Tab-separated table of N, CA and C in Angstrom:
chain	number	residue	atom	x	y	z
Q	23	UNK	N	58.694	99.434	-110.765
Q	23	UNK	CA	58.359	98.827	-109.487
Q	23	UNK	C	57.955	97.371	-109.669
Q	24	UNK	N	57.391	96.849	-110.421
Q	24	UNK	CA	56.495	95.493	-111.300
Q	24	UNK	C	55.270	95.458	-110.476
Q	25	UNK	N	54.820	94.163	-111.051
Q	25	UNK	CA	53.436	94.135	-110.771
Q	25	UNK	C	53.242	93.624	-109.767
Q	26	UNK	N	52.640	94.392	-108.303
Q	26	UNK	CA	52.512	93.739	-106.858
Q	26	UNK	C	51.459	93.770	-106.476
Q	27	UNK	N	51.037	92.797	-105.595
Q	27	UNK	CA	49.745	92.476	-104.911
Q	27	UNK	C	50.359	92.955	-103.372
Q	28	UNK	N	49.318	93.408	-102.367
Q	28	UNK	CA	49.679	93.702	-101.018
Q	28	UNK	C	48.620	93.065	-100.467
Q	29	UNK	N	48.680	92.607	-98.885
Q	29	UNK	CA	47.933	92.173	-98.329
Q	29	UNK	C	47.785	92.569	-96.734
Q	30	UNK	N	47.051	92.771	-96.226
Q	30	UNK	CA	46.818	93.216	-94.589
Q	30	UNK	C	46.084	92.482	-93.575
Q	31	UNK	N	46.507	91.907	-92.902
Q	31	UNK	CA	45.546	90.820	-91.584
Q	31	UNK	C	46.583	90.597	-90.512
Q	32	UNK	N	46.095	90.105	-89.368
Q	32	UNK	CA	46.416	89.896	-88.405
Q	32	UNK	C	46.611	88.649	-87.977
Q	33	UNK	N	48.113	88.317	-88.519
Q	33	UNK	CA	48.230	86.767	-87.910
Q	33	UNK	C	48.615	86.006	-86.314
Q	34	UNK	N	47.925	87.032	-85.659
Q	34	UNK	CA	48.176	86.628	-84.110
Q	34	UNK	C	46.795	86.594	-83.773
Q	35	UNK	N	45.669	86.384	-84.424
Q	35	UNK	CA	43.833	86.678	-84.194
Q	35	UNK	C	43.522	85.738	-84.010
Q	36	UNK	N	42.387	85.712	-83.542
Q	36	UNK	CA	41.786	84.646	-83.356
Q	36	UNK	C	41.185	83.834	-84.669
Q	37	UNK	N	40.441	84.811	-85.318
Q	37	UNK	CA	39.914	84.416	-86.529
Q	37	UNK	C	39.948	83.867	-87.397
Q	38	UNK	N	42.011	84.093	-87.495
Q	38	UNK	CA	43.051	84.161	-88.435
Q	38	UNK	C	43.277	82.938	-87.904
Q	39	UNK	N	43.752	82.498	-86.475
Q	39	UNK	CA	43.949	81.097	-86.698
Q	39	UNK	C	42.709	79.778	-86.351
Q	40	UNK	N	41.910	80.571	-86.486
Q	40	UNK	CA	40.871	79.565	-87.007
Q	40	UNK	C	40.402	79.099	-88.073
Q	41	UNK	N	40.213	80.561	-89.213
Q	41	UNK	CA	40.773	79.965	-90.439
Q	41	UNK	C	41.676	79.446	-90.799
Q	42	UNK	N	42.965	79.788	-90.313
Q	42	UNK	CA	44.216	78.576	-91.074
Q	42	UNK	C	43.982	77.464	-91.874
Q	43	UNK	N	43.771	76.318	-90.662
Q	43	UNK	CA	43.792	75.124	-91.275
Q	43	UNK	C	42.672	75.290	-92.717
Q	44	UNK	N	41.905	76.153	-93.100
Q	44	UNK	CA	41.312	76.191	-94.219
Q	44	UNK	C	42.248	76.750	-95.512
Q	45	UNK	N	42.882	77.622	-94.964
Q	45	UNK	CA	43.326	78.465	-95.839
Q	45	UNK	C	44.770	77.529	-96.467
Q	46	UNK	N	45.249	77.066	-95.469
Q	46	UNK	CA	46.734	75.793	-95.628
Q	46	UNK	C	45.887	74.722	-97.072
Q	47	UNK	N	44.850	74.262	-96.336
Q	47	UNK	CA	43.961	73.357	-97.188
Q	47	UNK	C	44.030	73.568	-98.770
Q	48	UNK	N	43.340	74.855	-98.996
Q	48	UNK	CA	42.947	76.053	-99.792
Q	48	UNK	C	43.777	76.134	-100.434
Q	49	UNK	N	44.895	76.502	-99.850
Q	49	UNK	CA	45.986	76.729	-100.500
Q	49	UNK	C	46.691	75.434	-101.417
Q	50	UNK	N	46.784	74.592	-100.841
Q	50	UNK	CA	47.184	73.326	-101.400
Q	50	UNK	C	46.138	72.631	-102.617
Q	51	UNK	N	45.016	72.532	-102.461
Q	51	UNK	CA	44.199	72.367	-103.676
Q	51	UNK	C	44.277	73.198	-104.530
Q	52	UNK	N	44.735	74.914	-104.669
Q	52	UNK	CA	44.927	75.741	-105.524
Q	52	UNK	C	46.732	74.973	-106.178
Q	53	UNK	N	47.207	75.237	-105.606
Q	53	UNK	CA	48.982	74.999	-105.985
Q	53	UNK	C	48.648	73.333	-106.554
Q	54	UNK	N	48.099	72.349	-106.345
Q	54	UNK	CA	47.956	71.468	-106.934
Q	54	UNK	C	47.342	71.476	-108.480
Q	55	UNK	N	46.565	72.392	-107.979
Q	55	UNK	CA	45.560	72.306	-109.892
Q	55	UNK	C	46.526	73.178	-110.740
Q	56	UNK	N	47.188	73.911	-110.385
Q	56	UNK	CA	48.135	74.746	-110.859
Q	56	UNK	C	48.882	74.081	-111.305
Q	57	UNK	N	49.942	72.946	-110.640
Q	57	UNK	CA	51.198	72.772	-110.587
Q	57	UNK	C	50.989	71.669	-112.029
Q	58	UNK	N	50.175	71.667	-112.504
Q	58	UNK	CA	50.049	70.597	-113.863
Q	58	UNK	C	50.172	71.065	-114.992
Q	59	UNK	N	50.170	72.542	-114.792
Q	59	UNK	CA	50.630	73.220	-115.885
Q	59	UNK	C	51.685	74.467	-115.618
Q	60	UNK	N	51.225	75.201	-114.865
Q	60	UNK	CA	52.169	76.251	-114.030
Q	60	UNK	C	53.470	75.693	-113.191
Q	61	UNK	N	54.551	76.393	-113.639
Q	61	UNK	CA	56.317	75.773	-112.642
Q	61	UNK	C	55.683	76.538	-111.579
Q	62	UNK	N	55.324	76.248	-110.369
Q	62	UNK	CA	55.537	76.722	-109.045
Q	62	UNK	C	56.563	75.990	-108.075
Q	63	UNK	N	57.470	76.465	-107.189
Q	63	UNK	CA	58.313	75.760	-106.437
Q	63	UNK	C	58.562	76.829	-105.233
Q	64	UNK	N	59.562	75.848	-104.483
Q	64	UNK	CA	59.468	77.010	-103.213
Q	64	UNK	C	59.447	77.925	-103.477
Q	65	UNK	N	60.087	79.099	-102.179
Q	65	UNK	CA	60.450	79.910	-102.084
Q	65	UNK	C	61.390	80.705	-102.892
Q	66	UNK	N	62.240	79.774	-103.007
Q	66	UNK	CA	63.879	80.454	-103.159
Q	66	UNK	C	64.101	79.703	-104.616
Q	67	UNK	N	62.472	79.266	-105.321
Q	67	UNK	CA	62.781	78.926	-106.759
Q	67	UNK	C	63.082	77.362	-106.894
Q	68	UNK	N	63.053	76.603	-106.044
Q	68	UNK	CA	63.796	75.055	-106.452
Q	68	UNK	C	62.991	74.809	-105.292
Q	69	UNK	N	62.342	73.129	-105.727
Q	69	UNK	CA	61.802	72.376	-104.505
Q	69	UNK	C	60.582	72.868	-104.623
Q	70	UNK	N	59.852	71.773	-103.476
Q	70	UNK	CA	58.291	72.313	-103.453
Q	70	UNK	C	57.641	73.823	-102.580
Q	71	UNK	N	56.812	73.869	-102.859
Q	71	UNK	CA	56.130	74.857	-102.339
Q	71	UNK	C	56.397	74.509	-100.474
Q	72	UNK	N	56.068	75.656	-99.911
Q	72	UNK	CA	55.863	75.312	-98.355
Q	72	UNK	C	54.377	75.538	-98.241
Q	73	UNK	N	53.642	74.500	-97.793
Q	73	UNK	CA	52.138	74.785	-97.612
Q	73	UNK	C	51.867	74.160	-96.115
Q	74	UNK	N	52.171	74.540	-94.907
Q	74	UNK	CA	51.966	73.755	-93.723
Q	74	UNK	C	51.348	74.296	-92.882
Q	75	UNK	N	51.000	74.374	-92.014
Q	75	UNK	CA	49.621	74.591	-91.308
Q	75	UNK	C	50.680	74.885	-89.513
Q	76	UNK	N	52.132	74.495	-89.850
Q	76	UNK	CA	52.714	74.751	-88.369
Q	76	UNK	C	54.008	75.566	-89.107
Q	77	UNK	N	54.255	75.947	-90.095
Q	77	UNK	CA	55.312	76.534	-90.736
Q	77	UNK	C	54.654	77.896	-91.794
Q	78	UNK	N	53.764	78.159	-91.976
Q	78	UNK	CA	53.534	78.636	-92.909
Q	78	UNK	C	53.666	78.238	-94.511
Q	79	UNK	N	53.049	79.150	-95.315
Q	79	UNK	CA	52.849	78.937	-96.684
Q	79	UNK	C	53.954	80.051	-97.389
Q	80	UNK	N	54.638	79.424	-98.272
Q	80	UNK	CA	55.809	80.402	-99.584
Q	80	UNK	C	56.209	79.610	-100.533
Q	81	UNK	N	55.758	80.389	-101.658
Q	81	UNK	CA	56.088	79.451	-103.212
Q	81	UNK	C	56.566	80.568	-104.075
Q	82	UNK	N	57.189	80.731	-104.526
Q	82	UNK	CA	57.362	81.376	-105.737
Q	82	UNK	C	56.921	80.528	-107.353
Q	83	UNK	N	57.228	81.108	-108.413
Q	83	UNK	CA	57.308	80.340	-109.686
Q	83	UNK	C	58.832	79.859	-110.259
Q	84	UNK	N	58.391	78.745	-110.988
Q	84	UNK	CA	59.975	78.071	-111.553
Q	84	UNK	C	60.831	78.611	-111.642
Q	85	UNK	N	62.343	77.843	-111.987
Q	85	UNK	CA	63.401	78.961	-112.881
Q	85	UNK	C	62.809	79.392	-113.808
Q	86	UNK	N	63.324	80.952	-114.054
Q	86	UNK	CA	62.919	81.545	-115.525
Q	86	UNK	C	61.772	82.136	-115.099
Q	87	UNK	N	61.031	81.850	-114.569
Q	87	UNK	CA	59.351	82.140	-114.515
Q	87	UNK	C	58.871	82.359	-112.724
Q	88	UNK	N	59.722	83.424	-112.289
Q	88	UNK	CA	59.343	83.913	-110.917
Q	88	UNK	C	59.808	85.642	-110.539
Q	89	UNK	N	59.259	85.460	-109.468
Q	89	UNK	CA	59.546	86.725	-109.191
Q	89	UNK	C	59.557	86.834	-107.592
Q	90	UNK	N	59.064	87.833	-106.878
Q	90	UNK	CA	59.283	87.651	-105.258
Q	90	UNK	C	58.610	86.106	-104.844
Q	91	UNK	N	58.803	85.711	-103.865
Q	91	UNK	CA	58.280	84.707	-102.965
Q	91	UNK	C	56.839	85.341	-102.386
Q	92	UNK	N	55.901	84.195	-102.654
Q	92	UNK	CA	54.796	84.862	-101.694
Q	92	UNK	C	54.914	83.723	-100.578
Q	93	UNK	N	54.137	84.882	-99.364
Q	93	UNK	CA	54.047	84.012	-98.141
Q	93	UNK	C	53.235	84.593	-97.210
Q	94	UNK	N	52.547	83.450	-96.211
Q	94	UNK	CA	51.582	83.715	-95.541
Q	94	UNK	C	51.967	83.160	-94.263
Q	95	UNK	N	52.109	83.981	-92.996
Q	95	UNK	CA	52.749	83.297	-91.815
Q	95	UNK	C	51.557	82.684	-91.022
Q	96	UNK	N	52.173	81.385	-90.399
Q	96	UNK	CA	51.112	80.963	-89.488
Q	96	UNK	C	50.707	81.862	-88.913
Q	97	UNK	N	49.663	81.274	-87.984
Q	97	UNK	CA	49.195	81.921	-86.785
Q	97	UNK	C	50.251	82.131	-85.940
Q	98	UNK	N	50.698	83.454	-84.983
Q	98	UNK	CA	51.108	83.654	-84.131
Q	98	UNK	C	52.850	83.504	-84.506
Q	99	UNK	N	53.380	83.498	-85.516
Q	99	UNK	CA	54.589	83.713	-85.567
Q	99	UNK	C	54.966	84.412	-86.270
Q	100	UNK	N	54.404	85.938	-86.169
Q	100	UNK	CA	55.193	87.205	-86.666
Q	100	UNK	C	53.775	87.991	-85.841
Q	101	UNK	N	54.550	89.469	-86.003
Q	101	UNK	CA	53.023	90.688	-85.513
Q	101	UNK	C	53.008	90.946	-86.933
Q	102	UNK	N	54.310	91.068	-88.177
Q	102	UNK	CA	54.058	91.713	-89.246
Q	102	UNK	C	52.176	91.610	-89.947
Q	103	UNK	N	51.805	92.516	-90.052
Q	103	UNK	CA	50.743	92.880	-90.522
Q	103	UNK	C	50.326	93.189	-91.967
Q	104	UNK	N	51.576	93.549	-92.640
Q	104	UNK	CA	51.475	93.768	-94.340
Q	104	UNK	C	52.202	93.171	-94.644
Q	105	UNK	N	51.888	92.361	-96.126
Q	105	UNK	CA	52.909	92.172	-96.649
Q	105	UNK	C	53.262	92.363	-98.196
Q	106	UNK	N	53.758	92.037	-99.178
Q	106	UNK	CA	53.327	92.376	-100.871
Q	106	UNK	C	54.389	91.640	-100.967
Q	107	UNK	N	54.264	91.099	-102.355
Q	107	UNK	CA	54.160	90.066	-103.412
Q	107	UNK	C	54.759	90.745	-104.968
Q	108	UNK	N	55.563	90.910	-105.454
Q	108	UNK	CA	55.868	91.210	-106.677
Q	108	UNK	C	56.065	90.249	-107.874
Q	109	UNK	N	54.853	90.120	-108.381
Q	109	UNK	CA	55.184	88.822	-109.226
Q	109	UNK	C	55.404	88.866	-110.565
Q	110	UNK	N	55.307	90.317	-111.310
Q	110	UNK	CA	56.112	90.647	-112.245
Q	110	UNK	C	55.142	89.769	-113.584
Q	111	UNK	N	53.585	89.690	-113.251
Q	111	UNK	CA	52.840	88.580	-113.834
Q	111	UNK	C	53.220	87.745	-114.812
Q	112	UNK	N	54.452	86.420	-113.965
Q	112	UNK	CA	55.167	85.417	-114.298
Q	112	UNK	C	53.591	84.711	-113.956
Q	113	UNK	N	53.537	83.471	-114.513
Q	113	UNK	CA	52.596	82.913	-114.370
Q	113	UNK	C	51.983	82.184	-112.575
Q	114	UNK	N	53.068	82.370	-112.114
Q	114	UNK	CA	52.483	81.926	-110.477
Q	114	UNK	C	51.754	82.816	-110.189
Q	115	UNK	N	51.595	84.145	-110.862
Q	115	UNK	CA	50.701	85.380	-110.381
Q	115	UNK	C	49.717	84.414	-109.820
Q	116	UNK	N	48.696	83.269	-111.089
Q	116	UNK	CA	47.702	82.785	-110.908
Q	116	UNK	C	47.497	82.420	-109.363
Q	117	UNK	N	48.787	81.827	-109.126
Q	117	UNK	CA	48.392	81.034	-107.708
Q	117	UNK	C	48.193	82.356	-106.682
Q	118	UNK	N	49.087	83.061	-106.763
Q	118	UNK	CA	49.019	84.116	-105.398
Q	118	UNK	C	47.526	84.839	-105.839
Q	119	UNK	N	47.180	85.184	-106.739
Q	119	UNK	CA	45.968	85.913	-107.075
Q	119	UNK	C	45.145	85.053	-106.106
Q	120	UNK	N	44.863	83.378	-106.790
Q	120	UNK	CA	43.610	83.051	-106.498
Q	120	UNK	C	43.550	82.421	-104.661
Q	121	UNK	N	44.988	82.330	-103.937
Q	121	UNK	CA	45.558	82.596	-102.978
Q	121	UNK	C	44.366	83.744	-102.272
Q	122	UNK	N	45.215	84.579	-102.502
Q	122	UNK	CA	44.963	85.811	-101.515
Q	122	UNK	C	43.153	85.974	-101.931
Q	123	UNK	N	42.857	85.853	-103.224
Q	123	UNK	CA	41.479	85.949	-103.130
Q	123	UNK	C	40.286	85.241	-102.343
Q	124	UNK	N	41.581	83.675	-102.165
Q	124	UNK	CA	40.582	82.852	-101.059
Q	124	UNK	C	40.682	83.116	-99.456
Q	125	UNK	N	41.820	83.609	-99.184
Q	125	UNK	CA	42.021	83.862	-97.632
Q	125	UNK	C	40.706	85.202	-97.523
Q	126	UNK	N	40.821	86.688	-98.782
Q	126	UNK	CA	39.638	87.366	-98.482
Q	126	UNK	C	38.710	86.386	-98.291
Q	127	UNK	N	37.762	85.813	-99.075
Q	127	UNK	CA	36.392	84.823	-98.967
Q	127	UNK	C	36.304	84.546	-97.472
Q	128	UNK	N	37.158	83.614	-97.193
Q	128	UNK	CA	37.383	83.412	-95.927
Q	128	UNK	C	37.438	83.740	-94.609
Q	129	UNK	N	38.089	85.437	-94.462
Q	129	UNK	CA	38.307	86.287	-93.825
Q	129	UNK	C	37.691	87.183	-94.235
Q	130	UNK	N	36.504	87.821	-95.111
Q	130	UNK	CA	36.742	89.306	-95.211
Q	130	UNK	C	36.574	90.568	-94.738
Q	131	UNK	N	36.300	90.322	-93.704
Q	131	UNK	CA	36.806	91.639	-92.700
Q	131	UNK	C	37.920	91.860	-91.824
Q	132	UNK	N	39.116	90.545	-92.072
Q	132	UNK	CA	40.454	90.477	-91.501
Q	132	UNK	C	41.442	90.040	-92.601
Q	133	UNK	N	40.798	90.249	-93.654
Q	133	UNK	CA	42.406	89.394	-94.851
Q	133	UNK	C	41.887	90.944	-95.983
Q	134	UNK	N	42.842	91.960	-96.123
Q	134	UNK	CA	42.095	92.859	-96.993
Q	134	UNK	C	43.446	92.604	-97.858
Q	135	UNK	N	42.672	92.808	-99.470
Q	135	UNK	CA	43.867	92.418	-100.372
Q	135	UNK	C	44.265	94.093	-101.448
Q	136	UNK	N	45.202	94.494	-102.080
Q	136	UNK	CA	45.210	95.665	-102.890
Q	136	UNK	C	46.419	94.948	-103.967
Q	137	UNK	N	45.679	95.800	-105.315
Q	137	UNK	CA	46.635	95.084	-106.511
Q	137	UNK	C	46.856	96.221	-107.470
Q	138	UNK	N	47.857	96.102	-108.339
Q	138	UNK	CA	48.401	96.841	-108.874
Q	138	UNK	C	47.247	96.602	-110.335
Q	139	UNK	N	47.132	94.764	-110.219
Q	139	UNK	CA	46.049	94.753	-111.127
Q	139	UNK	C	44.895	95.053	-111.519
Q	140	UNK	N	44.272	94.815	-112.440
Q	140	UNK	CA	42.615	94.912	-112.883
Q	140	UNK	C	41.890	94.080	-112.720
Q	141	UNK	N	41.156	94.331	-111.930
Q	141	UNK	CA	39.801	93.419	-111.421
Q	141	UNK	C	39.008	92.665	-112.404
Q	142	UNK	N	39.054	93.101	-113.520
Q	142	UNK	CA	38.513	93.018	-114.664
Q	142	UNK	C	38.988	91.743	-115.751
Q	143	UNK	N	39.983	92.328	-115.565
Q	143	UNK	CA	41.098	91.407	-116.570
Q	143	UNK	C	42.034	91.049	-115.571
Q	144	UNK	N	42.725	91.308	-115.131
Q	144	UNK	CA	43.891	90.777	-114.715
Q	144	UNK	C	43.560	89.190	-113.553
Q	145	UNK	N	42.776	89.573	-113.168
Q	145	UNK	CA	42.104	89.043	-111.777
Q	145	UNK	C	41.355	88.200	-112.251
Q	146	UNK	N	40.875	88.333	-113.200
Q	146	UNK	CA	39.468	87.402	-113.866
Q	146	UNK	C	40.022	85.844	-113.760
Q	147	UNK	N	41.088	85.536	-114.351
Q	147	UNK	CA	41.577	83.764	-114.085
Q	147	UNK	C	41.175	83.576	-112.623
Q	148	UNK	N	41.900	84.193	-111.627
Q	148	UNK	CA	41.719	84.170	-110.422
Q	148	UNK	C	40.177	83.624	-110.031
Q	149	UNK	N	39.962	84.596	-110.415
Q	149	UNK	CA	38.380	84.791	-110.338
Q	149	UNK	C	37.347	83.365	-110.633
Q	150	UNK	N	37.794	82.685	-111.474
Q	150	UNK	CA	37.479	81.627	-112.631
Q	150	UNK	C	37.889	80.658	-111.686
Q	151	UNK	N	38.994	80.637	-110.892
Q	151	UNK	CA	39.593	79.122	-110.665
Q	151	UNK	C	38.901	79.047	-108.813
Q	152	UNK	N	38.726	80.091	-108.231
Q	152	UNK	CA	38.369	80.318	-107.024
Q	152	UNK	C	36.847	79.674	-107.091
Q	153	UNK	N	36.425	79.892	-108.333
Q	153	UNK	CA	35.030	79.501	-108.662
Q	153	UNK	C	34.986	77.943	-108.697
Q	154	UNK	N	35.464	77.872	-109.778
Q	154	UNK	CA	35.848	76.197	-109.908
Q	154	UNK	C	36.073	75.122	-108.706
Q	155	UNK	N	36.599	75.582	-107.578
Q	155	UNK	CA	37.416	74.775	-107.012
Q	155	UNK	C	36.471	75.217	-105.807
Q	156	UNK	N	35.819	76.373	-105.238
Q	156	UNK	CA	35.255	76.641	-104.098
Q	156	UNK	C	33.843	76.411	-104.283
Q	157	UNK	N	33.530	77.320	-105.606
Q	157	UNK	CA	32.618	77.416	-105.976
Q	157	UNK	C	31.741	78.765	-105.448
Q	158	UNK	N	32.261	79.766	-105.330
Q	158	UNK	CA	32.471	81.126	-104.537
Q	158	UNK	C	32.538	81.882	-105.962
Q	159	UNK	N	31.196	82.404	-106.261
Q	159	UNK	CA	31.424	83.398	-107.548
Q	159	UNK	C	31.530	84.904	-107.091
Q	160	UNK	N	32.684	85.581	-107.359
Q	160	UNK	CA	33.164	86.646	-106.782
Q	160	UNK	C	32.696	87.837	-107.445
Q	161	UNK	N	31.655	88.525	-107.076
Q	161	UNK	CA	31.599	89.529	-108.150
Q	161	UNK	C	32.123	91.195	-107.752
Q	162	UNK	N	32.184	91.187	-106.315
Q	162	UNK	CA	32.552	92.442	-105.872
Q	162	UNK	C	33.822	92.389	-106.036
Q	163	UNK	N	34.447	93.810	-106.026
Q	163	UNK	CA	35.469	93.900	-106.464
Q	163	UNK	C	36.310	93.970	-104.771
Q	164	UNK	N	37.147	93.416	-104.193
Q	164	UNK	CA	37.407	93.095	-103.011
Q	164	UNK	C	38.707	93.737	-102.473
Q	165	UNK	N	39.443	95.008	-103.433
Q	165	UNK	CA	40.425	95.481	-103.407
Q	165	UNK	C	40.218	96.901	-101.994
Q	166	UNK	N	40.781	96.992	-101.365
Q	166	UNK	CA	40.734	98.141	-100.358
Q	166	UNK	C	42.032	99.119	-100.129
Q	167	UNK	N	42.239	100.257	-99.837
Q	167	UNK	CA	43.278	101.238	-99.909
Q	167	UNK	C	44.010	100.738	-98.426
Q	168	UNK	N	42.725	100.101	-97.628
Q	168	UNK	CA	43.524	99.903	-96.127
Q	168	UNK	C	44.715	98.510	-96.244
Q	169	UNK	N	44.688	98.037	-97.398
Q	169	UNK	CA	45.648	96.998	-97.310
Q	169	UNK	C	47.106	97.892	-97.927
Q	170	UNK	N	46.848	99.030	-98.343
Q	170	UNK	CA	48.053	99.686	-98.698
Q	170	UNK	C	49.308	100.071	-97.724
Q	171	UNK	N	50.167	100.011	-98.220
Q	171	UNK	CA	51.273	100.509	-96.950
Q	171	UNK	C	51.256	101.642	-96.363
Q	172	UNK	N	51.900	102.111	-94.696
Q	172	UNK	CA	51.556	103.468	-94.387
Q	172	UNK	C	52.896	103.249	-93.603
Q	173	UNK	N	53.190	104.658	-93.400
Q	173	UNK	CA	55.071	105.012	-92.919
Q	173	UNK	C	55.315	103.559	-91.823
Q	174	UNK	N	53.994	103.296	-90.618
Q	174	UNK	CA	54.596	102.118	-90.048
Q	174	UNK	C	54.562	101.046	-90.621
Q	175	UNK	N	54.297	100.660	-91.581
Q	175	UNK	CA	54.799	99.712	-92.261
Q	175	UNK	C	55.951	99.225	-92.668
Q	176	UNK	N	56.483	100.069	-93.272
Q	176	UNK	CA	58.041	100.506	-93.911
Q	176	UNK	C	59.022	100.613	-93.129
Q	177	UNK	N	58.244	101.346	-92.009
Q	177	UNK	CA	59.918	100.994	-91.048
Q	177	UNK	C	59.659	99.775	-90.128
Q	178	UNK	N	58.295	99.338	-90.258
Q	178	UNK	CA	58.501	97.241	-90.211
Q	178	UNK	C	59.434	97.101	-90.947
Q	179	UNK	N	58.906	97.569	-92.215
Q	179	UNK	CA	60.227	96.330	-93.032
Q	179	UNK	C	61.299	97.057	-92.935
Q	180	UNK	N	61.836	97.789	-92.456
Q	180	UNK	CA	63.320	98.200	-92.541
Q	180	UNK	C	64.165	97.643	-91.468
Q	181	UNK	N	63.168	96.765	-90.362
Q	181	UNK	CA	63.581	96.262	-89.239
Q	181	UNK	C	63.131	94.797	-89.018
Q	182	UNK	N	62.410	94.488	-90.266
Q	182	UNK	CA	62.118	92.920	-90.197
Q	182	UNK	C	63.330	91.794	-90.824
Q	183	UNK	N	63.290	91.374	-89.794
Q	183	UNK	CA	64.244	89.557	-89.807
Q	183	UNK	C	63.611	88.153	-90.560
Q	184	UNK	N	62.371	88.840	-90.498
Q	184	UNK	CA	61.343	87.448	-91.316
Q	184	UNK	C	62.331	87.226	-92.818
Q	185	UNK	N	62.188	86.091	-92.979
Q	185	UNK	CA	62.852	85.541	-93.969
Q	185	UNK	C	61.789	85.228	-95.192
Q	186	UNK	N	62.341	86.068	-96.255
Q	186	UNK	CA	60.902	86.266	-97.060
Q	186	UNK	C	61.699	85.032	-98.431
């Protein structure tokens, strides 16, 4: 299956687009400290990341060194509610880890995150750079079963047009 992160929130909320412009922000100071050592590029592997605040956020990692596209839709342009991330821990893992760990901070009773990884180890960089850069020392473990997929999910995606 490889190694996937899932995520659950509501990007038509209020909450959700009030955080945005933080999380767009957020996002871009993470993919920057990254991008000096880590290949991150769009979506589709070539070019920059999408980090916009009226388009949404999707980066994958370099040639050679990627795996699914992650992405986070603006406010109000999708109902989709789940989504997951297979990153096959190519090194962009870092970014989507410390990603999704900041939208939880941010949100956490509307951004719930679930990982295939270890909180412990796997997560710990994450953990480290969210610190660094926010300054948000994370010690609970922030993983929930409700970000997991359930039958309506699946036949979302068997009927979603979103362009991942």
């Amino acid at each position: 299956m490889g190694y996937t992160h899932c995520w659950r929130y509501q990007p038509d909320s209020p909450a959700y687009a009030t955080a945005w412009p933080a999380i767009v922000q957020d996002s871009n100071h993470i993919i920057a400290q990254l991008s000096k050592r880590i290949p991150i590029a769009g979506p589709d592997t070539t070019g920059v990341p999408l980090l916009s605040t009226a388009d949404g956020i999707a980066y994958n990692g370099g040639p050679g060194e990627h795996g699914e596209a992650f992405v986070l839709a603006a406010p109000g342009t999708t109902t989709r509610q789940w989504w997951f991330c297979k990153t096959d821990g190519q090194p962009y893992d870092l970014a989507v880890t410390a990603t999704l760990l900041r939208c939880h901070l941010l949100l956490p009773e509307a951004f719930l995150i679930a990982s295939e990884g270890d909180w412990t180890a796997d997560w710990q960089p994450a953990r480290r750079l969210v610190k660094r850069l926010f300054g948000a020392n994370v010690t609970t473990i922030p993983f929930s079963d409700a970000a997991l997929p359930d039958d309506d999910d699946f036949r979302a995606l068997s009927t979603d047009t979103t362009d991942r």
